[in-house]
Structures are given as C-alpha cells and as structure tokens.
PDB file of C-alpha atoms in Angstrom:
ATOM      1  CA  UNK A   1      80.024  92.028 118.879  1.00  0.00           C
ATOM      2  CA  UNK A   2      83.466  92.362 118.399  1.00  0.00           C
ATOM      3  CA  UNK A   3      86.364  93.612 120.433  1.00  0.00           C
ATOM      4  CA  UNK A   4      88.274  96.557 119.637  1.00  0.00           C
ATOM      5  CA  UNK A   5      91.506  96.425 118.109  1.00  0.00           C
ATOM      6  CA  UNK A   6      94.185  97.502 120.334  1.00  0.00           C
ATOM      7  CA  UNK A   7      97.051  95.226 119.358  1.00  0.00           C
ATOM      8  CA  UNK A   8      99.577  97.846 118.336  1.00  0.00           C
ATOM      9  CA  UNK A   9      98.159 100.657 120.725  1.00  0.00           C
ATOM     10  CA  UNK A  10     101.444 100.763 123.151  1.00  0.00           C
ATOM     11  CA  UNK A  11     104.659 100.678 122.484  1.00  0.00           C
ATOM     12  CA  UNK A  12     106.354  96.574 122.149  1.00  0.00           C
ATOM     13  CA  UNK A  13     109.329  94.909 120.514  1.00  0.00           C
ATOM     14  CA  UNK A  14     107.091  93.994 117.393  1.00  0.00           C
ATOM     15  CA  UNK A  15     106.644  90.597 116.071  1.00  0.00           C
ATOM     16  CA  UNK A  16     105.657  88.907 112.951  1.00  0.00           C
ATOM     17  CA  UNK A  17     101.851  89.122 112.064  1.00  0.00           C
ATOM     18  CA  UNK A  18     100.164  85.769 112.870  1.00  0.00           C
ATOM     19  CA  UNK A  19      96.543  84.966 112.982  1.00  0.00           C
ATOM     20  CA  UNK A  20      96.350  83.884 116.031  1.00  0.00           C
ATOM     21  CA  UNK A  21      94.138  83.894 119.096  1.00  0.00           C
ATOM     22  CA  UNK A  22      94.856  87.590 119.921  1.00  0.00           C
ATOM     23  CA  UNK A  23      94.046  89.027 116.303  1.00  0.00           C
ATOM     24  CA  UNK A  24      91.035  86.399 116.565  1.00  0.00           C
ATOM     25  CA  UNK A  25      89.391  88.237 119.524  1.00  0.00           C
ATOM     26  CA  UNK A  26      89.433  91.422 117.365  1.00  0.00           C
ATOM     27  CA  UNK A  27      90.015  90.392 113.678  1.00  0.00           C
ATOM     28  CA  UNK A  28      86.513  92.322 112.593  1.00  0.00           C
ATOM     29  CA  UNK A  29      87.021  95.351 113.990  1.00  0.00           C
ATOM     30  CA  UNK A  30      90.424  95.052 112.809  1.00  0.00           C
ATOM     31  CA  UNK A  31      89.264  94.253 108.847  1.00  0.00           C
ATOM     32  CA  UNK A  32      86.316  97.217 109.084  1.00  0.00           C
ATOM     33  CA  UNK A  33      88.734 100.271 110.218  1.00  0.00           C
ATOM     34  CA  UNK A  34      92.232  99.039 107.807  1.00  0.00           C
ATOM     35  CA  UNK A  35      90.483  97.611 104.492  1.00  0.00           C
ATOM     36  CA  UNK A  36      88.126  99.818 102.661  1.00  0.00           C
ATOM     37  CA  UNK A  37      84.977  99.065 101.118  1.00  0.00           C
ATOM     38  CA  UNK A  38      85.330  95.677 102.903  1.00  0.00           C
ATOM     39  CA  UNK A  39      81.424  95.045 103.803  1.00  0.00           C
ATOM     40  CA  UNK A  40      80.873  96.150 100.499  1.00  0.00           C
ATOM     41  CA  UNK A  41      83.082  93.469  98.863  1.00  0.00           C
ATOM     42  CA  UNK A  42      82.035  91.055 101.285  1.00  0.00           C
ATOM     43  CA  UNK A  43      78.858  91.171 100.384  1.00  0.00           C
ATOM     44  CA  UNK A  44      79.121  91.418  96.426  1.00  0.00           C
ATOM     45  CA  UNK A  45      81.437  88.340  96.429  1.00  0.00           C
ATOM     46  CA  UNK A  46      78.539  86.680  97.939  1.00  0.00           C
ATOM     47  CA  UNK A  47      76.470  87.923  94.748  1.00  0.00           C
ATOM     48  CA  UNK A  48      78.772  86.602  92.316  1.00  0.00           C
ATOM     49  CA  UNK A  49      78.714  83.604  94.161  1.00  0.00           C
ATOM     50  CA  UNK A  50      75.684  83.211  93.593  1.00  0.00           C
ATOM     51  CA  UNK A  51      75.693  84.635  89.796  1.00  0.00           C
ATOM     52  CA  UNK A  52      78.295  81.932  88.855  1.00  0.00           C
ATOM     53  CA  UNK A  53      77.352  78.703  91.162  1.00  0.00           C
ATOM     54  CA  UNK A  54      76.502  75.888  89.530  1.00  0.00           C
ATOM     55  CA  UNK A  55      74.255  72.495  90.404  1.00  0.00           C
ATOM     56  CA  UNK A  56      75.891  69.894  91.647  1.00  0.00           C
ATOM     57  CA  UNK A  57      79.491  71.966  92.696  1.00  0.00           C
ATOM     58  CA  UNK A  58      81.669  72.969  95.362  1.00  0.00           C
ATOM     59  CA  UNK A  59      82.470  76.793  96.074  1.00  0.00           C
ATOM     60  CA  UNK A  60      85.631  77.515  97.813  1.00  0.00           C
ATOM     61  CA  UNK A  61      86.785  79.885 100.485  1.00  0.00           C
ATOM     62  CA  UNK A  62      90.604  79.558 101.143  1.00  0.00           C
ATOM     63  CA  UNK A  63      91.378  81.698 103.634  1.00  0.00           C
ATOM     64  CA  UNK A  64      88.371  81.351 105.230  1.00  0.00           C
ATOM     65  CA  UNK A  65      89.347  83.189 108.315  1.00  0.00           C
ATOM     66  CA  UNK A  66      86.422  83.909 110.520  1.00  0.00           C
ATOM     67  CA  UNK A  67      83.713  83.024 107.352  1.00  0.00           C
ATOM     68  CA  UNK A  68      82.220  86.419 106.303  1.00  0.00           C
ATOM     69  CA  UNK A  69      82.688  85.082 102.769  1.00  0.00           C
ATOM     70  CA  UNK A  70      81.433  81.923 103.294  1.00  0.00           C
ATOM     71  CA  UNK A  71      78.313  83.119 105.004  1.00  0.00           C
ATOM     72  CA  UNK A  72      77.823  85.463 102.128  1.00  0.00           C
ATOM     73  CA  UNK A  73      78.482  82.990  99.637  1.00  0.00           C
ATOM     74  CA  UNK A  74      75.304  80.654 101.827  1.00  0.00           C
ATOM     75  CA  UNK A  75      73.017  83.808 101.199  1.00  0.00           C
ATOM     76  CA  UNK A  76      73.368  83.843  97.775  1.00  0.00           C
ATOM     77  CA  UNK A  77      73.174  80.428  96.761  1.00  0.00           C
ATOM     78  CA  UNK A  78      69.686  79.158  94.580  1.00  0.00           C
ATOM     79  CA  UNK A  79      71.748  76.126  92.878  1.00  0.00           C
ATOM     80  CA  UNK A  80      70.699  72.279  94.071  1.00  0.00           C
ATOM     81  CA  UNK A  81      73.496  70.264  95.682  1.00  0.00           C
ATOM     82  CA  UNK A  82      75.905  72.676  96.057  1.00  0.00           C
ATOM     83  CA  UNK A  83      78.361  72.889  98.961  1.00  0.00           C
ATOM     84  CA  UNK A  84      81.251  75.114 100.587  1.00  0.00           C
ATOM     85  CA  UNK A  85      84.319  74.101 101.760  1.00  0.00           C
ATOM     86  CA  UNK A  86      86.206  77.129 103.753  1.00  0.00           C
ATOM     87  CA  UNK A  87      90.286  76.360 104.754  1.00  0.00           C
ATOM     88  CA  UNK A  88      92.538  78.375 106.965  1.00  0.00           C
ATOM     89  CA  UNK A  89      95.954  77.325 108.540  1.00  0.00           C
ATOM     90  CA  UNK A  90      95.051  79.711 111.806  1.00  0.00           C
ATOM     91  CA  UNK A  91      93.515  76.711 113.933  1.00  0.00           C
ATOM     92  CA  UNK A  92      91.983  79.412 116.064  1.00  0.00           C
ATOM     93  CA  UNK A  93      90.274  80.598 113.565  1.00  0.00           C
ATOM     94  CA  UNK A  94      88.993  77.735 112.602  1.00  0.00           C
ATOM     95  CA  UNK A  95      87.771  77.485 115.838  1.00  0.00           C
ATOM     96  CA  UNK A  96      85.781  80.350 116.019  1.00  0.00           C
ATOM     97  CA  UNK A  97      84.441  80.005 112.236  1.00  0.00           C
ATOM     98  CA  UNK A  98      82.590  76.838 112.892  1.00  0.00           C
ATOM     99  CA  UNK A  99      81.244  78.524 116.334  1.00  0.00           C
ATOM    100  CA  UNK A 100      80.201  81.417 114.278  1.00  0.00           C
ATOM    101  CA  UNK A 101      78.868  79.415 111.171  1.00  0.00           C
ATOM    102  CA  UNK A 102      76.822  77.171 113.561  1.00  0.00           C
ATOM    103  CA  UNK A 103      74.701  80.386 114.699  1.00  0.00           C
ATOM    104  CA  UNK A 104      72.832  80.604 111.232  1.00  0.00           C
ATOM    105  CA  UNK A 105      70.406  78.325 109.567  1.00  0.00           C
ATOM    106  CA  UNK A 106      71.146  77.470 106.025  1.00  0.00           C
ATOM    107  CA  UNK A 107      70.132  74.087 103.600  1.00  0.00           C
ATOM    108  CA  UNK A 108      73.956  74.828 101.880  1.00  0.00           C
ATOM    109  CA  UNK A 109      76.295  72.386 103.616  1.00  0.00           C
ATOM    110  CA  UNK A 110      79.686  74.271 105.183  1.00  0.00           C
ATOM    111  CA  UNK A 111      83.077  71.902 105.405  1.00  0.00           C
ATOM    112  CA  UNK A 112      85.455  74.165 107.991  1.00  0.00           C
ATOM    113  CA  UNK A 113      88.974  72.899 107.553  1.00  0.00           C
ATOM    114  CA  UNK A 114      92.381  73.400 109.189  1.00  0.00           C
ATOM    115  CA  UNK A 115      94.921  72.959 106.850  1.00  0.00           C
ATOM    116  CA  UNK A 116      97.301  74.431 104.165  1.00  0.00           C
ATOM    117  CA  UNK A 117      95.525  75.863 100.568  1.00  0.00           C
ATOM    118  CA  UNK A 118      98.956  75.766  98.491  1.00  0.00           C
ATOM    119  CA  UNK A 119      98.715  71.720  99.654  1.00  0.00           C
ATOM    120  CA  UNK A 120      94.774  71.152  99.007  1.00  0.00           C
ATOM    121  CA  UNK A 121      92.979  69.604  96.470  1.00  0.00           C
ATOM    122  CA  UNK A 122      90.411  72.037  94.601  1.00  0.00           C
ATOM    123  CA  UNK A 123      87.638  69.503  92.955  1.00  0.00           C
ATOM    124  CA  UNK A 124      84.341  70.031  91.265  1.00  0.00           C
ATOM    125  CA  UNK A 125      84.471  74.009  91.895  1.00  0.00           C
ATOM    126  CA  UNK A 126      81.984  76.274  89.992  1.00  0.00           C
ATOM    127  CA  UNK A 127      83.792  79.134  92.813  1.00  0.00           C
ATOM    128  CA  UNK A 128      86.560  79.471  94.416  1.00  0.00           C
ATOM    129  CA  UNK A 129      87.559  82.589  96.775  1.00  0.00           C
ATOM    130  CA  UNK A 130      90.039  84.185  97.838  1.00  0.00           C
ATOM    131  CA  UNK A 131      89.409  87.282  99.969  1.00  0.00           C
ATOM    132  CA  UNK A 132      93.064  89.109 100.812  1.00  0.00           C
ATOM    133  CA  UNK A 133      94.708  85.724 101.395  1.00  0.00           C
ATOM    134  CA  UNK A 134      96.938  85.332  98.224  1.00  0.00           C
ATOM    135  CA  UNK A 135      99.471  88.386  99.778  1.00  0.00           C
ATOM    136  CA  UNK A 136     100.130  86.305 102.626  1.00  0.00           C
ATOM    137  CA  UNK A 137     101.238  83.023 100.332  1.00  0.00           C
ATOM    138  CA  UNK A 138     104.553  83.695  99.438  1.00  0.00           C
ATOM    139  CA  UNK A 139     105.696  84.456  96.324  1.00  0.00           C
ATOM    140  CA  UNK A 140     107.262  81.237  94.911  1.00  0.00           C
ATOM    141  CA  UNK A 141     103.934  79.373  95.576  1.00  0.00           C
ATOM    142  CA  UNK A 142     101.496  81.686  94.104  1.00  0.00           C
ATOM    143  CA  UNK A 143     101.610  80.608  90.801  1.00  0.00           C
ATOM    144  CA  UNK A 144     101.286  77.039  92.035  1.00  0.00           C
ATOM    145  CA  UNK A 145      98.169  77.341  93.889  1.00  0.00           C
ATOM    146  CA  UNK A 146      96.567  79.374  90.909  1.00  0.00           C
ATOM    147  CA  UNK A 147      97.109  77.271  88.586  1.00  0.00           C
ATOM    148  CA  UNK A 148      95.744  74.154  90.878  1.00  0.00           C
ATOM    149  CA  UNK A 149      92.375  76.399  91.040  1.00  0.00           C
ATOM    150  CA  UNK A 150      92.067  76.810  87.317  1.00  0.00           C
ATOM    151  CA  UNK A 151      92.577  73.090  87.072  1.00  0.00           C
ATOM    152  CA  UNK A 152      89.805  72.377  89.870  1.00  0.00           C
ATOM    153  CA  UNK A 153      87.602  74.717  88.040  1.00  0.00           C
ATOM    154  CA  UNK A 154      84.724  73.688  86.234  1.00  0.00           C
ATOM    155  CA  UNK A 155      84.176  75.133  82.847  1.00  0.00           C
ATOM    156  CA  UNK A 156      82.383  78.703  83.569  1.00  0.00           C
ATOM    157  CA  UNK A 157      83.868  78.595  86.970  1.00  0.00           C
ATOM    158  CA  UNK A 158      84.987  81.757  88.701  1.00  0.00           C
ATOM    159  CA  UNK A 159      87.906  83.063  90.886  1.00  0.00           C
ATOM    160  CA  UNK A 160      86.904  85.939  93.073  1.00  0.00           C
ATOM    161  CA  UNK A 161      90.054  87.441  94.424  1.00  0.00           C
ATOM    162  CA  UNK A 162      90.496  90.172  96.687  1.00  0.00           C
ATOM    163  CA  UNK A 163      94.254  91.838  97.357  1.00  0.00           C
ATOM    164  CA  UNK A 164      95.714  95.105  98.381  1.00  0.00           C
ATOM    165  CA  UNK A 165      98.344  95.667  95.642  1.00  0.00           C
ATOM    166  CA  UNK A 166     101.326  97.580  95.116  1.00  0.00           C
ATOM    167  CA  UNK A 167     101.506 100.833  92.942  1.00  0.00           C
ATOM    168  CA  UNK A 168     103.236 100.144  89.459  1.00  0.00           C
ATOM    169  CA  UNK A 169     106.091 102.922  90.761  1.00  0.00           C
ATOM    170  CA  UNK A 170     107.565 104.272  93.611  1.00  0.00           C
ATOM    171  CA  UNK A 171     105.695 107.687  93.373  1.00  0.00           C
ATOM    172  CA  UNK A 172     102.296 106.133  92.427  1.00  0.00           C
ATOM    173  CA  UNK A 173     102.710 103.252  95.299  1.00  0.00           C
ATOM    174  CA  UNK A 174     103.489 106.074  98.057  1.00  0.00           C
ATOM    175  CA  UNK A 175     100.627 107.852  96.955  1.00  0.00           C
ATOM    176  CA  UNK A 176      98.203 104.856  97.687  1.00  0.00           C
ATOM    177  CA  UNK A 177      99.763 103.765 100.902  1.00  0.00           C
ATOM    178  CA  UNK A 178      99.414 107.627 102.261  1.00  0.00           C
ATOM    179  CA  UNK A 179      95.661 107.728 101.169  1.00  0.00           C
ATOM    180  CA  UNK A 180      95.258 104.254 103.406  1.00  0.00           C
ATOM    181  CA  UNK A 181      97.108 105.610 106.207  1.00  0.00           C
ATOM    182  CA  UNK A 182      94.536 108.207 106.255  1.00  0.00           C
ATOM    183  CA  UNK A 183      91.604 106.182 106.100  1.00  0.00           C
ATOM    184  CA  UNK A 184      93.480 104.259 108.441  1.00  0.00           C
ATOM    185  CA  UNK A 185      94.003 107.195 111.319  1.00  0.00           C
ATOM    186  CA  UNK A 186      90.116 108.711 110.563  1.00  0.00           C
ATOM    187  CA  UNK A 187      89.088 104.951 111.702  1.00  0.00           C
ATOM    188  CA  UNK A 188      91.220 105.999 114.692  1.00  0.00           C
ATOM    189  CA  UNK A 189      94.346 104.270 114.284  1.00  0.00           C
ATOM    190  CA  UNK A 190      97.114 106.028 116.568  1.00  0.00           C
ATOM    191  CA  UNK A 191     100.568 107.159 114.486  1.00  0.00           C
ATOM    192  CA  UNK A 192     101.925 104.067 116.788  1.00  0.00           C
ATOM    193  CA  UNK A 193      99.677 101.588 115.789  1.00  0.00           C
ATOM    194  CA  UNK A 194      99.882 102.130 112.144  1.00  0.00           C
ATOM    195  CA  UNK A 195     103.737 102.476 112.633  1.00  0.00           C
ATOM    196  CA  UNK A 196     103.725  99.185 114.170  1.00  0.00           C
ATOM    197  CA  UNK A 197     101.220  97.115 112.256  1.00  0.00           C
ATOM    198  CA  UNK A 198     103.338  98.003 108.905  1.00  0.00           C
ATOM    199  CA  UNK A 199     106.535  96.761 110.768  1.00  0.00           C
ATOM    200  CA  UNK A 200     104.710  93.422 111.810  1.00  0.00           C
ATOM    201  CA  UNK A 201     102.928  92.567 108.242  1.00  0.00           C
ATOM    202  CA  UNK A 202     105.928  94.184 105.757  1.00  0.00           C
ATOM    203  CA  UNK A 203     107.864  90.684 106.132  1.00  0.00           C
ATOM    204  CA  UNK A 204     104.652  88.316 105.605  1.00  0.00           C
ATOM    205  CA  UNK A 205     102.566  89.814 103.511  1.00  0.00           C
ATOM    206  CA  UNK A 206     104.024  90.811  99.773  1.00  0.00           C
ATOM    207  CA  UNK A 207     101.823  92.549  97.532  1.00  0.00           C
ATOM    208  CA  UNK A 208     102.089  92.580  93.855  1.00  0.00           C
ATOM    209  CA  UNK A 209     100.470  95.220  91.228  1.00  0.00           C
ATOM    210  CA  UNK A 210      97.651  95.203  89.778  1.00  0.00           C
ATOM    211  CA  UNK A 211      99.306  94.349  86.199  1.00  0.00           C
ATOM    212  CA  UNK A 212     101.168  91.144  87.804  1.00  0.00           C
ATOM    213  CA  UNK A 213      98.080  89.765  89.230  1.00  0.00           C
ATOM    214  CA  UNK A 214      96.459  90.546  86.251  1.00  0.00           C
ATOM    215  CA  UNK A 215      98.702  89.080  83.799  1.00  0.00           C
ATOM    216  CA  UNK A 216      99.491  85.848  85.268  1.00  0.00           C
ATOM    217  CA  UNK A 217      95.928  85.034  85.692  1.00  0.00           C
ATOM    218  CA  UNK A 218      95.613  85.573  81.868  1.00  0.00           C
ATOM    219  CA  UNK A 219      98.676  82.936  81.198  1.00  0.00           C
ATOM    220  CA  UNK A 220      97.465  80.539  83.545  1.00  0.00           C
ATOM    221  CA  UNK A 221      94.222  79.931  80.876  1.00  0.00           C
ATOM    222  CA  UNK A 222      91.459  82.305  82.752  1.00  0.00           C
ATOM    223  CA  UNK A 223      89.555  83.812  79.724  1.00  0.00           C
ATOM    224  CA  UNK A 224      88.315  86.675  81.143  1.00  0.00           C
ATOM    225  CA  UNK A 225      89.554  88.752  83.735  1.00  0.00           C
ATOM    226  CA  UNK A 226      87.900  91.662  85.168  1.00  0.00           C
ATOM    227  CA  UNK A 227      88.675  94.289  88.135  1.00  0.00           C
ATOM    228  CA  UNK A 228      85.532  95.030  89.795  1.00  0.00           C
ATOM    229  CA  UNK A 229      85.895  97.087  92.438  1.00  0.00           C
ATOM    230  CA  UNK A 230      88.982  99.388  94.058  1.00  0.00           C
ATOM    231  CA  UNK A 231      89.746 102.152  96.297  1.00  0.00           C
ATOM    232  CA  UNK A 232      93.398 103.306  97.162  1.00  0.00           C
ATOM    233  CA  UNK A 233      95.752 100.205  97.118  1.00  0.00           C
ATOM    234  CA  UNK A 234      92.536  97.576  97.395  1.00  0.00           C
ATOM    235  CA  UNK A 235      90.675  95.656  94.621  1.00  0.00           C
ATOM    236  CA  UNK A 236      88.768  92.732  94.306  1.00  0.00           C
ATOM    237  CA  UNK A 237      88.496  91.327  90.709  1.00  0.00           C
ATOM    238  CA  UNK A 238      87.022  88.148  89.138  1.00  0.00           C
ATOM    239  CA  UNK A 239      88.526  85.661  86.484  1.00  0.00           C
ATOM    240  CA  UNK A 240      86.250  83.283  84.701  1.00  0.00           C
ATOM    241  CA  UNK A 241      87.402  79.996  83.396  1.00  0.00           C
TER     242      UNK A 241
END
C-alpha cells in the first residue's frame, strides 16, 4: 500500500523534481491521480511485451522506476530464455524495485540496475521500454539514446514508449494542459499542489509533440510507427524495427 502524495500540499520555496527517497515513499499514488489511463497502459505494455518477445532476447525497461512495467512485461512473457533488464539513475528507486520485484515468483530472470540509459549498452533486445522517461532526458541526448535502441534492436523488435506531449500550438497545448489539471484536481490535487508540482517539473522535464516524436522515430529507421493509446496530453505508442 502506498502513501499518499502530499509533497506539494503546503506552501515551500520549490525545488527541482528529483526521484528521490521522498517521491519514492509515494511515487504510486503520485503516477495513479496525475497520469491518466496509467494502469491501463501499464498493463497493455505488458501485452505487447509479450506479443513482440522473442526466444532467446532481452526486453528492456529504462526508466524502470519502481518496476510496474517490468512486472507486467514478467506476466506476459511465453518465450524460452528470455530476460529483463530494468535501469534507473534514482538509486532509491532502485532500492525499492528489487524489494518489490523480489515479492513475486516468476521463471523470467529480472537484472535491476543503477545507472545512466543515454550511457548503456542495449544488446540482443526483441523490447525495449520506455514508460514517461524520455521527457526527463534532455533534449540534446534524445536522439542519441534512440538511435542506440534501434541499433540494439533485433529485427521485429519493438519500442514501447510512453510520453505526455506538448500540443502542436499554443491554443491546442493550453487546451490539453487545462483538461489534465482537471483530472488532476478531481483526483484531489489542491490549486497549491498543482501550482507547485508544474513549477518543480517545468525545468526537467521537456515535452515534445506528438509529430516530433513521431517523426524522428521514422528517420531513425523504425518501419512502423503507431500511436496506440491517448487521453489529453498522454500517449503511449509503439515503433517496430
């Protein structure tokens, strides 16, 4: 059971976002009441995990954060000799993954690591996630690290990315981030707390449209590229190599 998120409930000079041990403590409740759908995508990347493993491959969660991906991707897997390796640069989330992982039975080996996904080697992958973890690489790298996936990738290999993406104008982007705040206070965010969790995320987490993500997938080599699933300024979508 998870704590309740009160980080931004009272008034504080606010600092950067960091995953650290204080957003650890509540980081689920925190995900379920600000991102949308997110059981829901959760468990469906988890499908396509499944779907598009192959025998004899690794599947990838970078960004692992507290492993509800990687769990979901251990459901789904039929395919022999297959294993996951899940990275995050938040050692206390690393922490807590592997104490979380180690409470479930499974024959799919799990590889927790601390470390830094724009510096990691991607071998052997039939899958490789990445679940809202792209917005908080900055910009200069991103191509970088998506192009190292599609060269990891094994032929018929999948990307299964997740971000919450800017509008393609002002008008259409203001729209989006009002519906959010919404769903955001009927979770029961305070005025204050969603006030102050936009001031501590706007300088570490840049989002991109839709159409840029999109696009530079497409020139990196994916062949197919395919939004499955979006609500207000959310989507997940899947490239295959």
């Amino acid at each position: 059971m998870s704590n309740k998120d009160n980080i931004y409930a009272t008034t504080q000079a606010v600092e950067d976002f960091t995953f650290d041990a204080k957003v650890v403590e509540v980081f689920p409740d925190m995900i379920q009441r600000s991102v949308p759908g997110y059981a829901t995508i959760v468990s469906t990347m988890g499908k396509l995990a499944g779907q598009f493993a192959q025998n004899n491959s690794n599947l990838y969660d970078l960004g692992c954060s507290l492993g509800a991906v990687t769990l979901s991707m251990r459901r789904n897997i039929d395919k022999e000799n297959c294993a996951i390796i899940g990275i995050d640069n938040s050692a206390a989330m690393v922490e807590r993954c592997k104490l979380h992982l180690s409470g479930f039975r499974s024959q799919v080996p799990v590889d927790i690591r601390l470390g830094d996904i724009t510096q990691s080697n991607i071998e052997n992958a039939s899958v490789v996630a990445l679940n809202f973890t792209l917005q908080f690489i900055p910009l200069e790298k991103r191509q970088a690290l998506l192009s190292n996936i599609y060269q990891g990738l094994k032929p018929g290999g999948v990307l299964l990315l997740s971000e919450k993406f800017r509008g393609n104008d002002e008008q259409a982007d203001s729209l989006l981030i009002d519906l959010h705040h919404d769903f955001k206070r009927a979770n029961g965010y305070s005025e204050l707390e969603i006030s102050q969790k936009r001031t501590a995320i706007e300088n570490v987490m840049r989002p991109e449209s839709l159409e840029q993500h999109l696009t530079r997938l497409q020139s990196i080599g994916f062949s197919q590229t395919q939004v499955w699933y979006q609500c207000f300024n959310f989507c997940s979508m899947i490239a295959i190599k």
